[in-house]
Every structure is written in structure tokens, then in C-alpha cells.
CSV table of C-alpha atoms and ligand atoms in Angstrom, one decimal:
chain,number,residue,atom,x,y,z
G,198,MET,CA,-26.0,-30.4,-0.7
G,199,MET,CA,-23.3,-32.2,-3.4
G,200,ASN,CA,-21.6,-29.7,-4.8
G,201,ASP,CA,-20.0,-31.7,-8.3
G,202,THR,CA,-18.0,-28.7,-9.3
G,203,ALA,CA,-15.5,-29.0,-6.1
G,204,VAL,CA,-13.7,-31.9,-6.8
G,205,ASP,CA,-10.8,-30.2,-8.6
G,206,ALA,CA,-10.8,-27.4,-6.0
G,207,PRO,CA,-7.9,-26.7,-3.8
G,208,ALA,CA,-8.6,-29.0,-0.3
G,209,ILE,CA,-7.5,-25.8,2.3
G,210,GLU,CA,-8.8,-22.5,2.8
G,211,PRO,CA,-7.1,-19.5,1.0
G,212,ALA,CA,-5.9,-17.4,3.9
G,213,ALA,CA,-4.2,-20.9,5.0
G,214,GLY,CA,-2.4,-21.6,1.4
G,215,ARG,CA,-1.6,-18.0,0.9
G,216,GLN,CA,0.4,-19.3,5.6
G,217,ALA,CA,1.6,-22.1,3.6
G,218,ARG,CA,3.6,-20.6,0.5
G,219,LEU,CA,4.3,-17.7,2.9
G,220,ALA,CA,6.1,-20.7,5.6
G,221,GLU,CA,8.1,-22.1,2.6
G,222,VAL,CA,10.4,-18.8,1.9
G,223,LEU,CA,10.9,-17.0,5.1
G,224,ALA,CA,13.9,-15.7,5.5
G,225,CYS,CA,16.0,-13.8,8.6
G,226,PRO,CA,15.4,-10.1,7.5
G,227,ALA,CA,19.0,-9.2,8.8
G,228,CYS,CA,20.9,-12.0,7.1
G,229,HIS,CA,18.4,-14.1,5.0
G,230,THR,CA,19.2,-17.4,6.4
G,231,PRO,CA,15.9,-19.7,6.2
G,232,LEU,CA,13.8,-19.2,8.9
G,233,ARG,CA,11.1,-22.4,10.6
G,234,LEU,CA,8.0,-21.7,11.6
G,235,ASP,CA,8.0,-24.9,13.9
G,236,GLY,CA,4.6,-23.5,16.1
G,237,GLY,CA,6.3,-22.1,18.7
G,238,ASP,CA,5.3,-18.5,19.0
G,239,THR,CA,8.7,-16.7,18.8
G,240,ILE,CA,10.2,-17.4,15.5
G,241,VAL,CA,14.3,-17.3,16.2
G,242,CYS,CA,17.4,-17.0,13.0
G,243,ALA,CA,19.3,-19.6,13.6
G,244,ALA,CA,23.1,-18.1,12.4
G,245,CYS,CA,22.3,-14.2,14.1
G,246,GLY,CA,19.8,-14.7,16.7
G,247,HIS,CA,17.1,-12.1,15.1
G,248,HIS,CA,13.5,-12.8,16.0
G,249,GLY,CA,10.5,-12.3,15.2
G,250,ARG,CA,6.8,-13.2,16.2
G,251,ARG,CA,3.8,-15.2,15.7
G,252,ARG,CA,0.4,-14.8,16.9
G,253,GLY,CA,-2.6,-16.6,16.0
G,254,THR,CA,-2.8,-19.9,13.9
G,255,GLY,CA,-3.4,-21.3,10.3
G,256,GLY,CA,-4.9,-18.8,7.7
G,257,ALA,CA,-5.7,-16.3,10.3
G,258,SER,CA,-2.3,-15.6,12.2
G,259,GLN,CA,0.2,-12.7,11.2
G,260,LEU,CA,4.1,-12.5,12.3
G,261,LYS,CA,5.8,-9.3,13.9
G,262,PHE,CA,9.2,-8.2,12.6
G,263,GLY,CA,9.1,-4.1,13.4
G,264,GLY,CA,6.8,-1.7,11.9
G,265,PHE,CA,5.8,0.6,13.6
G,266,GLU,CA,5.5,1.4,17.4
G,267,SER,CA,2.0,2.7,18.0
G,268,GLU,CA,3.4,6.1,19.1
G,269,GLU,CA,4.6,6.8,15.8
G,270,LEU,CA,1.1,6.2,14.3
G,271,THR,CA,-0.7,8.6,16.9
G,272,ALA,CA,2.4,11.5,16.5
G,273,ASP,CA,-0.1,13.7,13.5
G,274,ALA,CA,-3.3,14.4,14.3
G,275,LEU,CA,-5.7,13.4,11.3
G,276,ASN,CA,-3.5,9.9,11.5
G,277,ARG,CA,-4.5,9.4,14.9
G,278,ILE,CA,-8.0,9.6,14.1
G,279,LYS,CA,-7.4,7.3,10.2
G,280,GLU,CA,-5.7,5.1,12.9
G,281,PHE,CA,-8.4,4.9,15.1
G,282,VAL,CA,-10.9,4.5,12.4
G,283,LYS,CA,-8.4,1.6,10.7
G,284,LYS,CA,-8.1,-0.2,13.7
G,285,ARG,CA,-12.0,-0.4,14.5
G,286,PHE,CA,-13.5,0.0,11.1
G,287,ASN,CA,-10.9,-2.6,9.5
G,288,THR,CA,-13.2,-4.1,6.5
G,289,VAL,CA,-14.9,-0.9,5.4
G,290,TYR,CA,-11.9,1.1,5.5
G,291,PRO,CA,-10.8,1.5,2.3
G,292,THR,CA,-14.2,1.2,1.1
G,293,ALA,CA,-14.8,4.5,3.3
G,294,ILE,CA,-12.2,6.0,2.0
G,295,LYS,CA,-12.9,5.0,-1.9
G,296,VAL,CA,-16.0,7.1,-1.4
G,297,LEU,CA,-15.3,10.0,0.5
G,298,SER,CA,-12.0,10.4,-0.6
G,299,PRO,CA,-11.2,13.3,-3.5
G,300,VAL,CA,-8.9,11.6,-5.1
G,301,MET,CA,-10.5,9.3,-8.1
G,302,ASP,CA,-7.6,6.3,-8.8
G,303,ARG,CA,-8.0,4.5,-11.8
G,304,ASN,CA,-8.6,1.3,-11.8
G,305,LEU,CA,-5.0,0.2,-12.8
G,306,ILE,CA,-4.5,-2.6,-9.5
G,307,MET,CA,-6.1,-5.4,-9.9
G,308,PRO,CA,-6.2,-6.1,-13.7
G,309,PHE,CA,-2.5,-6.2,-12.6
G,310,LEU,CA,-2.9,-8.9,-9.8
G,311,ARG,CA,-5.2,-10.4,-12.8
G,312,SER,CA,-2.0,-10.9,-15.3
G,313,PHE,CA,0.0,-13.1,-12.5
G,314,ASP,CA,-1.1,-16.6,-11.8
G,315,LEU,CA,-2.0,-16.4,-8.4
G,316,ASP,CA,-2.5,-19.8,-7.2
G,317,ARG,CA,1.3,-20.9,-8.3
G,318,ASP,CA,3.1,-17.1,-8.6
G,319,LEU,CA,3.4,-15.0,-4.9
G,320,VAL,CA,2.6,-11.6,-5.5
G,321,ALA,CA,3.5,-9.0,-2.5
G,322,ASP,CA,1.4,-5.9,-1.3
G,323,PHE,CA,4.1,-3.5,0.1
G,324,GLY,CA,2.3,-1.4,2.6
G,325,CYS,CA,-1.4,-2.8,2.0
G,326,GLY,CA,-3.0,-0.4,5.1
G,327,THR,CA,-5.9,-2.4,5.5
G,328,HIS,CA,-6.4,-3.2,1.7
G,329,ARG,CA,-6.7,-7.2,1.4
G,330,ARG,CA,-6.9,-7.0,-1.9
G,331,ASP,CA,-6.8,-11.1,-2.8
G,332,GLN,CA,-6.8,-14.1,-0.5
G,333,ARG,CA,-3.8,-15.4,-2.3
G,334,VAL,CA,-1.2,-12.2,-1.6
G,335,ILE,CA,0.8,-11.7,0.8
G,336,CYS,CA,0.2,-8.4,2.8
G,337,LEU,CA,2.9,-6.8,4.5
G,338,ASP,CA,2.9,-3.7,6.7
G,339,GLY,CA,4.4,-1.6,9.0
G,340,GLY,CA,0.9,-1.3,11.1
G,341,THR,CA,-0.6,-4.0,12.7
G,342,TYR,CA,-3.9,-4.2,11.7
G,343,PRO,CA,-5.7,-8.0,11.0
G,344,ASN,CA,-5.8,-8.3,7.6
G,345,VAL,CA,-1.6,-8.1,7.6
G,346,ASP,CA,0.2,-11.5,6.9
G,347,ILE,CA,3.5,-9.6,8.2
G,348,VAL,CA,4.3,-6.5,9.8
G,349,THR,CA,7.9,-5.7,8.9
G,350,ASP,CA,9.6,-2.3,8.1
G,351,LEU,CA,9.8,-2.4,4.2
G,352,ARG,CA,13.6,-1.9,4.0
G,353,THR,CA,14.2,-5.7,5.8
G,354,VAL,CA,11.3,-8.2,4.4
G,355,PRO,CA,11.5,-11.4,6.1
G,356,LEU,CA,11.1,-13.3,2.8
G,357,ALA,CA,14.3,-14.5,0.8
G,358,GLY,CA,15.3,-13.2,-1.9
G,359,GLY,CA,13.9,-14.1,-5.4
G,360,SER,CA,10.8,-15.6,-3.9
G,361,LEU,CA,8.4,-13.4,-5.2
G,362,ALA,CA,7.0,-13.0,-9.2
G,363,GLY,CA,5.4,-9.6,-7.6
G,364,GLY,CA,4.1,-6.8,-6.1
G,365,ILE,CA,2.7,-4.0,-6.1
G,366,SER,CA,3.0,-0.5,-4.0
G,367,ILE,CA,0.1,1.8,-4.1
G,368,ALA,CA,1.3,5.3,-1.8
G,369,VAL,CA,3.7,4.3,0.5
G,370,LEU,CA,7.4,5.4,-0.7
G,371,GLU,CA,5.7,9.1,-0.4
G,372,HIS,CA,5.8,8.2,3.3
G,373,VAL,CA,9.4,6.9,3.4
G,374,PRO,CA,12.7,8.9,4.2
G,375,ASP,CA,14.0,6.5,1.8
G,376,PRO,CA,12.8,5.6,-1.2
G,377,ALA,CA,16.3,3.8,-2.9
G,378,GLU,CA,16.4,1.6,0.0
G,379,HIS,CA,12.8,0.0,-0.4
G,380,VAL,CA,13.1,0.5,-4.4
G,381,ALA,CA,16.5,-1.6,-3.6
G,382,GLU,CA,14.4,-4.8,-1.3
G,383,MET,CA,12.0,-4.7,-3.9
G,384,HIS,CA,14.4,-5.6,-6.6
G,385,ARG,CA,15.6,-8.4,-3.9
G,386,LEU,CA,13.0,-10.2,-3.2
G,387,LEU,CA,11.7,-10.4,-6.8
G,388,ARG,CA,12.3,-13.1,-9.2
G,389,PRO,CA,14.3,-12.2,-12.5
G,390,GLY,CA,11.5,-11.1,-15.2
G,391,GLY,CA,9.4,-10.3,-11.8
G,392,ARG,CA,7.5,-7.3,-12.0
G,393,MET,CA,6.3,-4.6,-9.3
G,394,LEU,CA,3.3,-1.9,-10.1
G,395,VAL,CA,3.7,1.5,-8.1
G,396,PHE,CA,1.5,4.3,-7.0
G,397,VAL,CA,2.8,7.5,-6.2
G,398,PRO,CA,1.6,11.6,-5.6
G,399,PHE,CA,2.1,14.5,-7.5
G,400,MET,CA,-0.7,17.2,-6.5
G,401,GLN,CA,-1.8,15.7,-3.3
G,402,PRO,CA,-1.6,17.8,-0.2
G,403,PHE,CA,0.4,16.7,3.3
G,404,HIS,CA,-1.2,13.3,4.5
G,405,ALA,CA,1.1,11.7,7.6
G,406,SER,CA,0.9,7.5,7.4
G,407,PRO,CA,2.2,8.2,9.4
G,408,TYR,CA,4.6,10.6,7.6
G,409,ASP,CA,4.7,12.2,4.6
G,410,PHE,CA,8.2,13.3,2.9
G,411,GLN,CA,7.7,13.7,-1.2
G,412,ARG,CA,5.9,13.8,-4.1
G,413,TYR,CA,7.1,12.6,-7.5
G,414,THR,CA,6.7,14.1,-11.1
G,415,GLU,CA,6.1,11.8,-14.4
G,416,VAL,CA,9.7,11.9,-15.3
G,417,GLY,CA,11.0,12.4,-11.8
G,418,LEU,CA,9.1,9.1,-11.5
G,419,ARG,CA,11.1,7.3,-14.3
G,420,GLU,CA,14.2,8.0,-12.1
G,421,GLN,CA,13.3,6.0,-8.6
G,422,PHE,CA,13.8,2.5,-10.1
G,423,PRO,CA,17.5,2.3,-11.9
G,424,GLN,CA,17.7,-1.5,-11.4
G,425,PHE,CA,14.7,-2.4,-13.1
G,426,GLU,CA,13.1,-2.5,-16.7
G,427,VAL,CA,10.4,0.6,-16.7
G,428,LEU,CA,7.2,-1.3,-18.6
G,429,SER,CA,5.1,2.0,-18.6
G,430,VAL,CA,3.8,5.2,-16.6
G,431,LYS,CA,0.7,6.6,-16.4
G,432,VAL,CA,-1.3,9.0,-14.7
G,433,GLY,CA,-2.6,6.7,-12.1
G,434,ALA,CA,-5.0,9.7,-10.4
G,435,GLY,CA,-6.3,12.9,-12.4
G,436,PRO,CA,-5.7,15.7,-12.6
G,437,THR,CA,-9.5,17.0,-10.7
G,438,SER,CA,-8.7,14.9,-8.5
G,439,GLY,CA,-5.1,16.8,-7.5
G,440,MET,CA,-7.4,20.1,-7.7
G,441,LEU,CA,-10.0,18.5,-4.7
G,442,TRP,CA,-8.4,17.5,-2.0
G,443,THR,CA,-6.0,21.1,-2.5
G,444,LEU,CA,-9.3,22.5,-3.1
G,445,GLN,CA,-11.4,21.6,-0.3
G,446,GLU,CA,-8.1,22.5,2.6
G,447,TRP,CA,-8.6,26.0,1.2
G,448,LEU,CA,-12.2,26.1,1.8
G,449,ALA,CA,-11.3,24.9,5.4
G,450,MET,CA,-8.8,27.0,5.5
G,451,LEU,CA,-10.5,30.4,3.9
G,452,LEU,CA,-13.6,29.4,6.3
G,453,SER,CA,-11.9,28.5,9.6
G,454,PHE,CA,-9.9,32.2,10.2
G,455,GLY,CA,-7.1,30.5,11.7
G,456,SER,CA,-8.1,28.5,14.2
G,457,MET,CA,-7.4,24.9,14.1
G,458,ARG,CA,-10.4,23.5,15.5
G,459,LEU,CA,-12.9,25.2,13.4
G,460,TYR,CA,-10.5,24.3,10.3
G,461,ARG,CA,-11.3,19.9,11.7
G,462,ALA,CA,-14.5,20.2,11.6
G,463,ILE,CA,-15.3,21.7,8.6
G,464,LEU,CA,-12.6,19.6,6.5
G,465,PRO,CA,-15.2,16.4,6.5
G,466,LEU,CA,-18.2,18.5,5.6
G,467,THR,CA,-15.2,19.8,2.6
G,468,TRP,CA,-16.4,15.6,1.6
G,469,ILE,CA,-19.7,17.2,-0.1
G,470,LEU,CA,-18.0,18.2,-3.1
G,471,SER,CA,-15.9,14.8,-3.8
G,472,PRO,CA,-18.2,13.6,-6.3
G,473,LEU,CA,-17.0,16.3,-8.8
G,474,LYS,CA,-13.7,13.7,-8.7
G,475,LEU,CA,-15.8,11.5,-11.5
G,476,LEU,CA,-14.9,14.0,-13.9
G,477,ASP,CA,-11.2,12.8,-13.6
G,478,LEU,CA,-12.9,9.5,-15.4
G,479,LEU,CA,-12.6,12.0,-18.6
G,480,LEU,CA,-9.9,14.3,-17.9
G,481,VAL,CA,-7.5,11.3,-16.7
G,482,HIS,CA,-7.8,10.2,-20.4
G,483,HIS,CA,-6.4,14.0,-21.4
G,484,PRO,CA,-3.0,14.8,-23.2
G,485,ALA,CA,-1.7,17.1,-20.9
G,486,ALA,CA,-3.0,15.1,-17.9
G,487,ALA,CA,0.4,14.4,-15.9
G,488,VAL,CA,0.6,18.0,-15.9
G,489,THR,CA,-1.6,18.2,-12.8
G,490,ALA,CA,-2.2,14.9,-12.1
G,491,SER,CA,-3.6,13.3,-8.7
G,492,GLY,CA,-0.7,11.1,-8.6
G,493,PHE,CA,1.9,8.1,-11.4
G,494,VAL,CA,1.8,4.6,-11.9
G,495,ILE,CA,4.7,4.0,-13.1
G,496,GLU,CA,4.7,-0.9,-14.7
G,497,VAL,CA,8.4,-2.0,-13.6
G,498,ARG,CA,11.0,-5.6,-14.4
G,499,LYS,CA,13.1,-6.9,-12.7
G,500,PRO,CA,15.3,-7.7,-15.7
G,501,ALA,CA,15.8,-11.5,-17.0
L,758,ZN,ZN1,20.1,-14.0,11.3
């Protein structure tokens, strides 16, 4: 079939285009010397000898410079199940979580991504998990999921300083012991004027992925980005989400009489209450929403 609209369309598929752009800004995570992809499976820094690996070819290739060991991802019982489902059902996992989870995320991520010209601006997802929010966004994560472009420690990303126009970090900073080091790496990677959108939880139960270290109030979150200008802080998930997740945990405890086996069996049944999260469509706009919000979204800019 002739397609007369395809004349001006780019000739390369989005994934291959993303990989080609990534190759231009690849740099050693240890010494920041530019790295060249010469077709081999091992990528070695000519300056310091630090090396990474490449698996697959073209649009399907994945670079690995560190990241989690599989034992780390399976230490926590609930996270072990999550990791199994994430790897086995990679493409449907984000949708399943969206439906079953007690947390209703406000739709702030896609409008943020659309504020860039993604055909030209390089934007990365710091800790993408199993999400691929746009074919042109670089996916970074410590976990080896099929959608990840670079498996890496997010404190030492193998990209050149100033190479990114933007980035997102969704529910990641609570899972690291040293958020300031992660924020500093975001600052290094962004070009002047570049922007980050960061979601962190406030009222959420403990959830290892593979670890869980902290929560943030609205004012506490503003203090985490001293090198940046804060453009906005919004309630990213509302008070009903905050209450529901805790209620589900509480019900599973109340009805399991001290048995962890019973608790784990009951917990999924409490997900039947999750649709109540729709009330947050309303409550997220309440002037007191920040008092018990499930989480906050901050947008920051690297000063020009
Ligand atoms: Zn090096």
C-alpha cells in the first residue's frame, strides 16, 4: 500500500534512533571519558579501563554498567514476587499495577515529557522499572528488565555531563540510602536550563524495591534539590491513596492473627478496595491534600 504521509517521516525506527543518539553521548561512568560502541560485546574505557557490556544489536540492544545483583532483588519476600512478575510479564506489569494498586497517580508525567521536543531533546527515565513511557526516552535502571536501555547504578550513569535536556525519576529516591548522590548525578547529566520531574512518596507503607529508606513531606522535598531552581511542587498522589494502602495493610494484619502466611494470602484480597482511589480525582485538589498525600511531584530546573 502506498503511504503518501511517510515522505517526511524519519527513516529509522524509534528504538534504533534512540540507541544511535545514546551512542553519541555515552561516557565512562568512572572517569567520564567518551565511550565508543565499536560493535563488540565489551565496551572498554580507553582512559581508565572501566568496562561495560552490550547485549543484543540495533534497537533491541541493552548496555550494562553495574546495577543490582539478582540476590539483592530477591532478598525481600514481597519484592521477590514483584521481580518475578516484572520479568515474566514485563509489558503488562505497569498496567496491572495501575489497576490493582491503591495509589492513583496524578497524570503529570506525560504532560512533562510532551513539554520537550523528544525528537531533538534527549530525556532519560532514571529508574524506569518496567515502564517505557515513550520510544524516544532513554530508560535507565538498576534492574535488568527487557525495556531498559542502560542497566546502571543511577549515581554513576555512563552518559556525558550536560547531555540531557530533561529527566524523570518516579518513585525512586525513597529506595536509595543516599538521595543526595542521585540528585547530584541528575545535576551533572542535565544541560543548563534542563528540567527534572521527580515523584516521591509521603504517606505510603514500607515497600522494598529492592530497598526502602525514606518518605518526604512537601517542604522536606523542596530541600532535596539545593543545586536546582524549584519550579513547582504538587500533590502527585492524593490522600485517599495514602489512606487506602495503609488500610489494606491494616486489614491483612487484623485478620491474619499473627500469621505471616495468612497475612500474605489476605493482602491481595484487600485490593478489592483499590477502586476507592478514584475519590482522589476530587481530593487531590483539596487545599489540605498535602497533609496526608500519598506522594509529591517536584519539577526543578538546572540554573542556566
Ligand atoms: Zn574511564
